[in-house]
């Protein structure tokens, strides 16, 4: 039993961790513990100091030491004397906004709960258990159901929340976070992932200040600028030692993560839908479902924590035929042609690609409507026969005849004003009556909260997928959203729209991925602007960044790897000088970096020399040889590119028999020692042989002494070392 309850103490046990809470004598649900398995009730850690200006609940009578403001709470509500950040806040019909949550009942169920309309970690009956705890505000008859999914083997706990209005009048939910985690002890730092378009998920580790720190998005998407995932590490925690907790929100819209260090040095983390762009009217009898948070912790450093997330996302979040399957090596024409192509040009690129062993041709933006630049055409998902002569079917057939699969680009959620769709349905574009909308990349956003829009997109996209042998879809989304307003909601409910947009998007994705389970969907939002666990439920891979420069990519992929599995990272070799940075790196370096992901190319192969083509053919076959190790092996970050002159990582096979070390050394230096890198995750007593030069080391030597990297001449030079365990 992963879930046990004794004397109102709830213990959620996984292989190596314990999550514990307790409903106390007043019915307040205290958070007791999240960390190593202790084999005991952790309520002895609760302290009851008499702190000035920390009020007491009424039933506590003269007991000045019992305060909601000082206790670790499992799910903090606003308005009743806990002055730290609340997880939930509502406004009642009378305008008041107190919520006094007390424990009422619980249920334990086999298997993992699901969430209507939202992505959620899934499992077979025997792979997980569910705990539901009901808290209630008696005065208003508002119920808050806390949901916990326990994945023993994976050392993962999921959390979600349902708010139920059992009263007679509507309430307004102003915030409902999916996670509230109180940590009364410890010296914590946090790592969040910030960035910008073409430089996503830059890992930043800082101390906590007294007060509130936040990582969030109000852009309608999870965003390039911040990612809905956070790590809390005890000071001194490294890749291989120390305690850390990770949380990732399965949500693709605006989110908020807040971390507060309070007056007593206690820490609270909340995470969920961003309340700045959210309010929800819950009618009497109604229920609201918050998205899910995936939670894990490790006492052995951040590397192991990442493995927990990689494992759960790959095996219990991603779905469809390609969930665990090897993904096709693809060639995408975007950086090769931009909008300037016709069917002949595409055929030529595909022909060359097929000769080099590449599996799939992806036709990017510009194949539809009047789309010769980014000023027009979005919304008109009909092939442009002036460019694709003979139509899409004929082109797909010609590509298939070369032995290649065919994939295609859509940006379903968008509309150009210069399009047939906008002329017919201007009311489908998001804008506020009486105001000019913001344009971004010249485009407007379709109202995905409108079921007519979702239905239209479903019809038009499914028709193309049915009529043509399309085996891959790149699902793009190229702007942030503002001007929130929808004709489908009355004025007092307009703040529901950002969340309803996400629900509409998920509904469309659910219908299309359900109907076409064999199609590989790759998410994208100007690269990695919507790289989150929610999208990974529908798309097992996401284009990691529009920055294809190998040097910068090592930073982006480093940050991405903390939570997201390597198979999820769309990564391509592109031309030099690189189109985003102007930097030139060798084809080897570009190949090495792109191989740490779902691999492909994004350049005009016909413009390459025969040596470069031969190199690409070799790369493709090397990638295919390593693909299973890259996807199924454990991934180790061996250096931090932000602190070091290199970015080096390794894949270690499940049985620790096969090890692939890859990386890039950034700047050459003269008169210096060769770089040394310590490996991780090996069998200490086993012997490992360097496949290239035959040298033999013990696992312990490789992990303690490390391995010397080859002598480096030049900047951004890639390294690759393949080691195999040998039988003695
Ligand atoms: C976004 C994507 C690119 C490409 C273009 C097409 O920027 O990230 O890969 O598809 O759109 O317009």
mmCIF file of N, CA and C in Angstrom, residues 474-567:
data_model
loop_
_atom_site.group_PDB
_atom_site.id
_atom_site.type_symbol
_atom_site.label_atom_id
_atom_site.label_comp_id
_atom_site.label_asym_id
_atom_site.label_seq_id
_atom_site.Cartn_x
_atom_site.Cartn_y
_atom_site.Cartn_z
ATOM 1 N N UNK A 474 3.691 19.444 -37.387
ATOM 2 C CA UNK A 474 4.355 20.425 -36.506
ATOM 3 C C UNK A 474 3.302 21.460 -36.135
ATOM 4 N N UNK A 475 2.968 21.523 -34.856
ATOM 5 C CA UNK A 475 1.867 22.365 -34.360
ATOM 6 C C UNK A 475 2.468 23.634 -33.765
ATOM 7 N N UNK A 476 2.426 24.700 -34.539
ATOM 8 C CA UNK A 476 3.118 25.925 -34.132
ATOM 9 C C UNK A 476 2.160 26.923 -33.484
ATOM 10 N N UNK A 477 2.708 27.929 -32.837
ATOM 11 C CA UNK A 477 1.914 28.976 -32.174
ATOM 12 C C UNK A 477 2.852 30.154 -31.966
ATOM 13 N N UNK A 478 2.699 31.183 -32.809
ATOM 14 C CA UNK A 478 3.770 32.170 -32.898
ATOM 15 C C UNK A 478 3.511 33.550 -32.317
ATOM 16 N N UNK A 479 2.757 33.637 -31.259
ATOM 17 C CA UNK A 479 2.678 34.934 -30.583
ATOM 18 C C UNK A 479 2.121 34.769 -29.171
ATOM 19 N N UNK A 480 2.288 35.811 -28.393
ATOM 20 C CA UNK A 480 1.680 35.841 -27.059
ATOM 21 C C UNK A 480 0.282 36.437 -27.195
ATOM 22 N N UNK A 481 -0.563 36.146 -26.213
ATOM 23 C CA UNK A 481 -1.967 36.567 -26.336
ATOM 24 C C UNK A 481 -2.289 37.673 -25.329
ATOM 25 N N UNK A 482 -3.008 38.675 -25.822
ATOM 26 C CA UNK A 482 -3.566 39.694 -24.917
ATOM 27 C C UNK A 482 -4.946 40.068 -25.478
ATOM 28 N N UNK A 483 -5.478 41.206 -25.153
ATOM 29 C CA UNK A 483 -6.813 41.625 -25.635
ATOM 30 C C UNK A 483 -7.868 40.567 -25.346
ATOM 31 N N UNK A 484 -7.755 39.925 -24.192
ATOM 32 C CA UNK A 484 -8.688 38.838 -23.875
ATOM 33 C C UNK A 484 -10.136 39.336 -23.868
ATOM 34 N N UNK A 485 -10.928 38.779 -24.719
ATOM 35 C CA UNK A 485 -12.369 39.080 -24.745
ATOM 36 C C UNK A 485 -13.013 38.041 -25.659
ATOM 37 N N UNK A 486 -14.160 37.540 -25.244
ATOM 38 C CA UNK A 486 -14.865 36.609 -26.119
ATOM 39 C C UNK A 486 -16.359 36.896 -26.103
ATOM 40 N N UNK A 487 -16.944 36.811 -27.284
ATOM 41 C CA UNK A 487 -18.393 37.025 -27.398
ATOM 42 C C UNK A 487 -19.174 35.896 -26.744
ATOM 43 N N UNK A 488 -18.490 34.780 -26.488
ATOM 44 C CA UNK A 488 -19.223 33.614 -25.990
ATOM 45 C C UNK A 488 -19.468 33.671 -24.481
ATOM 46 N N UNK A 489 -18.893 34.669 -23.798
ATOM 47 C CA UNK A 489 -19.084 34.757 -22.341
ATOM 48 C C UNK A 489 -19.690 36.101 -21.958
ATOM 49 N N UNK A 490 -20.547 36.121 -20.925
ATOM 50 C CA UNK A 490 -21.058 37.412 -20.446
ATOM 51 C C UNK A 490 -19.936 38.217 -19.800
ATOM 52 N N UNK A 491 -20.189 39.519 -19.613
ATOM 53 C CA UNK A 491 -19.078 40.379 -19.207
ATOM 54 C C UNK A 491 -18.468 40.012 -17.853
ATOM 55 N N UNK A 492 -19.256 39.522 -16.927
ATOM 56 C CA UNK A 492 -18.662 39.213 -15.627
ATOM 57 C C UNK A 492 -17.836 37.928 -15.659
ATOM 58 N N UNK A 493 -17.817 37.248 -16.815
ATOM 59 C CA UNK A 493 -17.044 35.997 -16.876
ATOM 60 C C UNK A 493 -15.872 36.081 -17.849
ATOM 61 N N UNK A 494 -15.550 37.294 -18.314
ATOM 62 C CA UNK A 494 -14.486 37.413 -19.322
ATOM 63 C C UNK A 494 -13.134 36.883 -18.828
ATOM 64 N N UNK A 495 -12.895 36.979 -17.509
ATOM 65 C CA UNK A 495 -11.598 36.523 -16.995
ATOM 66 C C UNK A 495 -11.429 34.999 -17.072
ATOM 67 N N UNK A 496 -12.491 34.314 -17.454
ATOM 68 C CA UNK A 496 -12.379 32.857 -17.637
ATOM 69 C C UNK A 496 -11.707 32.507 -18.959
ATOM 70 N N UNK A 497 -11.651 33.509 -19.839
ATOM 71 C CA UNK A 497 -11.264 33.190 -21.205
ATOM 72 C C UNK A 497 -9.855 32.604 -21.371
ATOM 73 N N UNK A 498 -8.825 33.150 -20.690
ATOM 74 C CA UNK A 498 -7.497 32.549 -20.905
ATOM 75 C C UNK A 498 -7.473 31.049 -20.596
ATOM 76 N N UNK A 499 -8.169 30.648 -19.534
ATOM 77 C CA UNK A 499 -8.188 29.211 -19.220
ATOM 78 C C UNK A 499 -9.066 28.465 -20.233
ATOM 79 N N UNK A 500 -10.173 29.072 -20.624
ATOM 80 C CA UNK A 500 -11.033 28.411 -21.617
ATOM 81 C C UNK A 500 -10.313 28.260 -22.956
ATOM 82 N N UNK A 501 -9.427 29.208 -23.278
ATOM 83 C CA UNK A 501 -8.607 29.089 -24.487
ATOM 84 C C UNK A 501 -7.789 27.787 -24.424
ATOM 85 N N UNK A 502 -7.144 27.575 -23.268
ATOM 86 C CA UNK A 502 -6.299 26.372 -23.116
ATOM 87 C C UNK A 502 -7.174 25.113 -23.192
ATOM 88 N N UNK A 503 -8.356 25.169 -22.585
ATOM 89 C CA UNK A 503 -9.247 23.994 -22.643
ATOM 90 C C UNK A 503 -9.658 23.704 -24.090
ATOM 91 N N UNK A 504 -9.903 24.770 -24.868
ATOM 92 C CA UNK A 504 -10.264 24.598 -26.286
ATOM 93 C C UNK A 504 -9.108 23.991 -27.073
ATOM 94 N N UNK A 505 -7.910 24.487 -26.790
ATOM 95 C CA UNK A 505 -6.717 23.942 -27.450
ATOM 96 C C UNK A 505 -6.569 22.461 -27.121
ATOM 97 N N UNK A 506 -6.703 22.119 -25.837
ATOM 98 C CA UNK A 506 -6.550 20.724 -25.429
ATOM 99 C C UNK A 506 -7.639 19.848 -26.071
ATOM 100 N N UNK A 507 -8.842 20.401 -26.180
ATOM 101 C CA UNK A 507 -9.914 19.601 -26.791
ATOM 102 C C UNK A 507 -9.586 19.282 -28.251
ATOM 103 N N UNK A 508 -9.105 20.300 -28.944
ATOM 104 C CA UNK A 508 -8.757 20.092 -30.356
ATOM 105 C C UNK A 508 -7.614 19.080 -30.486
ATOM 106 N N UNK A 509 -6.594 19.247 -29.646
ATOM 107 C CA UNK A 509 -5.468 18.319 -29.696
ATOM 108 C C UNK A 509 -5.907 16.904 -29.336
ATOM 109 N N UNK A 510 -6.797 16.794 -28.354
ATOM 110 C CA UNK A 510 -7.269 15.470 -27.930
ATOM 111 C C UNK A 510 -8.007 14.786 -29.081
ATOM 112 N N UNK A 511 -8.856 15.546 -29.762
ATOM 113 C CA UNK A 511 -9.621 14.942 -30.858
ATOM 114 C C UNK A 511 -8.693 14.523 -31.994
ATOM 115 N N UNK A 512 -7.752 15.391 -32.342
ATOM 116 C CA UNK A 512 -6.895 15.079 -33.492
ATOM 117 C C UNK A 512 -5.892 13.970 -33.164
ATOM 118 N N UNK A 513 -5.283 14.037 -31.987
ATOM 119 C CA UNK A 513 -4.303 12.983 -31.668
ATOM 120 C C UNK A 513 -5.029 11.658 -31.431
ATOM 121 N N UNK A 514 -6.279 11.733 -30.945
ATOM 122 C CA UNK A 514 -7.060 10.504 -30.755
ATOM 123 C C UNK A 514 -7.431 9.891 -32.093
ATOM 124 N N UNK A 515 -7.787 10.738 -33.044
ATOM 125 C CA UNK A 515 -8.199 10.208 -34.344
ATOM 126 C C UNK A 515 -7.004 9.767 -35.198
ATOM 127 N N UNK A 516 -5.860 10.404 -34.963
ATOM 128 C CA UNK A 516 -4.671 10.057 -35.764
ATOM 129 C C UNK A 516 -3.524 9.640 -34.838
ATOM 130 N N UNK A 517 -3.695 8.504 -34.144
ATOM 131 C CA UNK A 517 -2.683 8.128 -33.145
ATOM 132 C C UNK A 517 -1.332 7.771 -33.753
ATOM 133 N N UNK A 518 -1.323 7.486 -35.071
ATOM 134 C CA UNK A 518 -0.049 7.120 -35.697
ATOM 135 C C UNK A 518 0.717 8.325 -36.214
ATOM 136 N N UNK A 519 0.094 9.487 -36.143
ATOM 137 C CA UNK A 519 0.796 10.687 -36.608
ATOM 138 C C UNK A 519 1.657 11.210 -35.457
ATOM 139 N N UNK A 520 2.897 11.560 -35.774
ATOM 140 C CA UNK A 520 3.779 12.151 -34.766
ATOM 141 C C UNK A 520 3.502 13.655 -34.713
ATOM 142 N N UNK A 521 2.995 14.112 -33.585
ATOM 143 C CA UNK A 521 2.751 15.550 -33.408
ATOM 144 C C UNK A 521 3.959 16.159 -32.696
ATOM 145 N N UNK A 522 4.522 17.205 -33.296
ATOM 146 C CA UNK A 522 5.615 17.928 -32.632
ATOM 147 C C UNK A 522 5.101 19.311 -32.255
ATOM 148 N N UNK A 523 5.154 19.646 -30.978
ATOM 149 C CA UNK A 523 4.720 20.969 -30.532
ATOM 150 C C UNK A 523 5.753 22.021 -30.895
ATOM 151 N N UNK A 524 5.314 23.264 -30.945
ATOM 152 C CA UNK A 524 6.228 24.357 -31.282
ATOM 153 C C UNK A 524 5.534 25.663 -30.924
ATOM 154 N N UNK A 525 6.308 26.623 -30.487
ATOM 155 C CA UNK A 525 5.758 27.971 -30.336
ATOM 156 C C UNK A 525 6.946 28.905 -30.502
ATOM 157 N N UNK A 526 7.190 29.284 -31.770
ATOM 158 C CA UNK A 526 8.405 30.051 -32.043
ATOM 159 C C UNK A 526 9.580 29.317 -31.409
ATOM 160 N N UNK A 527 9.682 28.013 -31.678
ATOM 161 C CA UNK A 527 10.631 27.153 -30.964
ATOM 162 C C UNK A 527 9.991 26.676 -29.676
ATOM 163 N N UNK A 528 10.650 26.958 -28.546
ATOM 164 C CA UNK A 528 10.214 26.366 -27.276
ATOM 165 C C UNK A 528 9.416 27.298 -26.388
ATOM 166 N N UNK A 529 8.464 28.040 -26.978
ATOM 167 C CA UNK A 529 7.650 28.965 -26.182
ATOM 168 C C UNK A 529 6.466 28.302 -25.494
ATOM 169 N N UNK A 530 6.268 27.018 -25.760
ATOM 170 C CA UNK A 530 5.196 26.302 -25.062
ATOM 171 C C UNK A 530 5.711 24.888 -24.769
ATOM 172 N N UNK A 531 6.871 24.864 -24.147
ATOM 173 C CA UNK A 531 7.535 23.587 -23.845
ATOM 174 C C UNK A 531 7.153 23.230 -22.419
ATOM 175 N N UNK A 532 6.101 22.419 -22.263
ATOM 176 C CA UNK A 532 5.623 22.099 -20.924
ATOM 177 C C UNK A 532 5.028 20.697 -20.930
ATOM 178 N N UNK A 533 4.799 20.174 -19.720
ATOM 179 C CA UNK A 533 4.307 18.797 -19.598
ATOM 180 C C UNK A 533 2.882 18.662 -20.132
ATOM 181 N N UNK A 534 2.136 19.752 -20.188
ATOM 182 C CA UNK A 534 0.789 19.699 -20.767
ATOM 183 C C UNK A 534 0.853 19.387 -22.251
ATOM 184 N N UNK A 535 1.698 20.106 -22.982
ATOM 185 C CA UNK A 535 1.800 19.859 -24.423
ATOM 186 C C UNK A 535 2.372 18.467 -24.698
ATOM 187 N N UNK A 536 3.235 17.992 -23.789
ATOM 188 C CA UNK A 536 3.851 16.680 -24.030
ATOM 189 C C UNK A 536 2.848 15.531 -23.921
ATOM 190 N N UNK A 537 1.689 15.803 -23.347
ATOM 191 C CA UNK A 537 0.615 14.800 -23.296
ATOM 192 C C UNK A 537 0.056 14.552 -24.708
ATOM 193 N N UNK A 538 0.137 15.567 -25.538
ATOM 194 C CA UNK A 538 -0.388 15.446 -26.907
ATOM 195 C C UNK A 538 0.728 15.276 -27.934
ATOM 196 N N UNK A 539 1.854 15.899 -27.671
ATOM 197 C CA UNK A 539 2.965 15.904 -28.633
ATOM 198 C C UNK A 539 4.189 15.324 -27.927
ATOM 199 N N UNK A 540 4.651 14.140 -28.282
ATOM 200 C CA UNK A 540 5.785 13.568 -27.536
ATOM 201 C C UNK A 540 7.102 14.290 -27.786
ATOM 202 N N UNK A 541 7.121 15.215 -28.751
ATOM 203 C CA UNK A 541 8.321 16.034 -28.887
ATOM 204 C C UNK A 541 7.935 17.472 -29.214
ATOM 205 N N UNK A 542 8.821 18.385 -28.861
ATOM 206 C CA UNK A 542 8.560 19.815 -29.047
ATOM 207 C C UNK A 542 9.829 20.449 -29.621
ATOM 208 N N UNK A 543 9.654 21.284 -30.634
ATOM 209 C CA UNK A 543 10.803 21.997 -31.222
ATOM 210 C C UNK A 543 11.386 22.882 -30.119
ATOM 211 N N UNK A 544 12.633 22.567 -29.763
ATOM 212 C CA UNK A 544 13.192 23.092 -28.517
ATOM 213 C C UNK A 544 13.440 24.596 -28.565
ATOM 214 N N UNK A 545 13.879 25.076 -29.733
ATOM 215 C CA UNK A 545 14.159 26.512 -29.851
ATOM 216 C C UNK A 545 14.323 26.877 -31.313
ATOM 217 N N UNK A 546 13.971 28.106 -31.661
ATOM 218 C CA UNK A 546 14.279 28.600 -33.010
ATOM 219 C C UNK A 546 15.759 28.915 -33.138
ATOM 220 N N UNK A 547 16.488 28.847 -32.044
ATOM 221 C CA UNK A 547 17.934 29.046 -32.090
ATOM 222 C C UNK A 547 18.580 27.696 -32.392
ATOM 223 N N UNK A 548 19.119 27.578 -33.610
ATOM 224 C CA UNK A 548 19.750 26.304 -33.980
ATOM 225 C C UNK A 548 21.273 26.379 -33.892
ATOM 226 N N UNK A 549 21.784 27.484 -33.344
ATOM 227 C CA UNK A 549 23.233 27.607 -33.185
ATOM 228 C C UNK A 549 23.703 26.604 -32.128
ATOM 229 N N UNK A 550 24.640 25.747 -32.512
ATOM 230 C CA UNK A 550 25.045 24.644 -31.623
ATOM 231 C C UNK A 550 25.553 25.157 -30.280
ATOM 232 N N UNK A 551 26.289 26.266 -30.299
ATOM 233 C CA UNK A 551 26.838 26.796 -29.042
ATOM 234 C C UNK A 551 25.703 27.194 -28.094
ATOM 235 N N UNK A 552 24.791 28.019 -28.581
ATOM 236 C CA UNK A 552 23.704 28.484 -27.708
ATOM 237 C C UNK A 552 22.770 27.337 -27.326
ATOM 238 N N UNK A 553 22.605 26.410 -28.253
ATOM 239 C CA UNK A 553 21.722 25.270 -27.983
ATOM 240 C C UNK A 553 22.173 24.461 -26.765
ATOM 241 N N UNK A 554 23.489 24.426 -26.518
ATOM 242 C CA UNK A 554 23.929 23.632 -25.362
ATOM 243 C C UNK A 554 23.368 24.228 -24.066
ATOM 244 N N UNK A 555 23.226 25.557 -24.024
ATOM 245 C CA UNK A 555 22.655 26.210 -22.834
ATOM 246 C C UNK A 555 21.149 25.925 -22.757
ATOM 247 N N UNK A 556 20.501 26.003 -23.913
ATOM 248 C CA UNK A 556 19.045 25.804 -23.941
ATOM 249 C C UNK A 556 18.716 24.349 -23.576
ATOM 250 N N UNK A 557 19.472 23.430 -24.151
ATOM 251 C CA UNK A 557 19.201 22.015 -23.899
ATOM 252 C C UNK A 557 19.598 21.615 -22.468
ATOM 253 N N UNK A 558 20.600 22.295 -21.944
ATOM 254 C CA UNK A 558 20.976 22.055 -20.536
ATOM 255 C C UNK A 558 19.786 22.367 -19.627
ATOM 256 N N UNK A 559 19.200 23.546 -19.791
ATOM 257 C CA UNK A 559 18.054 23.937 -18.959
ATOM 258 C C UNK A 559 16.856 23.038 -19.198
ATOM 259 N N UNK A 560 16.630 22.697 -20.452
ATOM 260 C CA UNK A 560 15.470 21.863 -20.799
ATOM 261 C C UNK A 560 15.563 20.492 -20.132
ATOM 262 N N UNK A 561 16.804 20.013 -19.971
ATOM 263 C CA UNK A 561 16.994 18.634 -19.502
ATOM 264 C C UNK A 561 16.643 18.433 -18.023
ATOM 265 N N UNK A 562 16.476 19.507 -17.252
ATOM 266 C CA UNK A 562 16.174 19.306 -15.832
ATOM 267 C C UNK A 562 14.837 18.570 -15.631
ATOM 268 N N UNK A 563 13.873 18.874 -16.513
ATOM 269 C CA UNK A 563 12.563 18.252 -16.337
ATOM 270 C C UNK A 563 12.129 17.381 -17.517
ATOM 271 N N UNK A 564 12.551 17.748 -18.727
ATOM 272 C CA UNK A 564 11.936 17.134 -19.904
ATOM 273 C C UNK A 564 12.852 16.086 -20.536
ATOM 274 N N UNK A 565 12.272 14.929 -20.900
ATOM 275 C CA UNK A 565 13.122 13.854 -21.426
ATOM 276 C C UNK A 565 13.777 14.228 -22.762
ATOM 277 N N UNK A 566 14.898 13.601 -23.022
ATOM 278 C CA UNK A 566 15.683 13.938 -24.211
ATOM 279 C C UNK A 566 14.885 13.658 -25.488
ATOM 280 N N UNK A 567 14.069 12.593 -25.464
ATOM 281 C CA UNK A 567 13.270 12.275 -26.656
ATOM 282 C C UNK A 567 12.286 13.397 -26.981
#
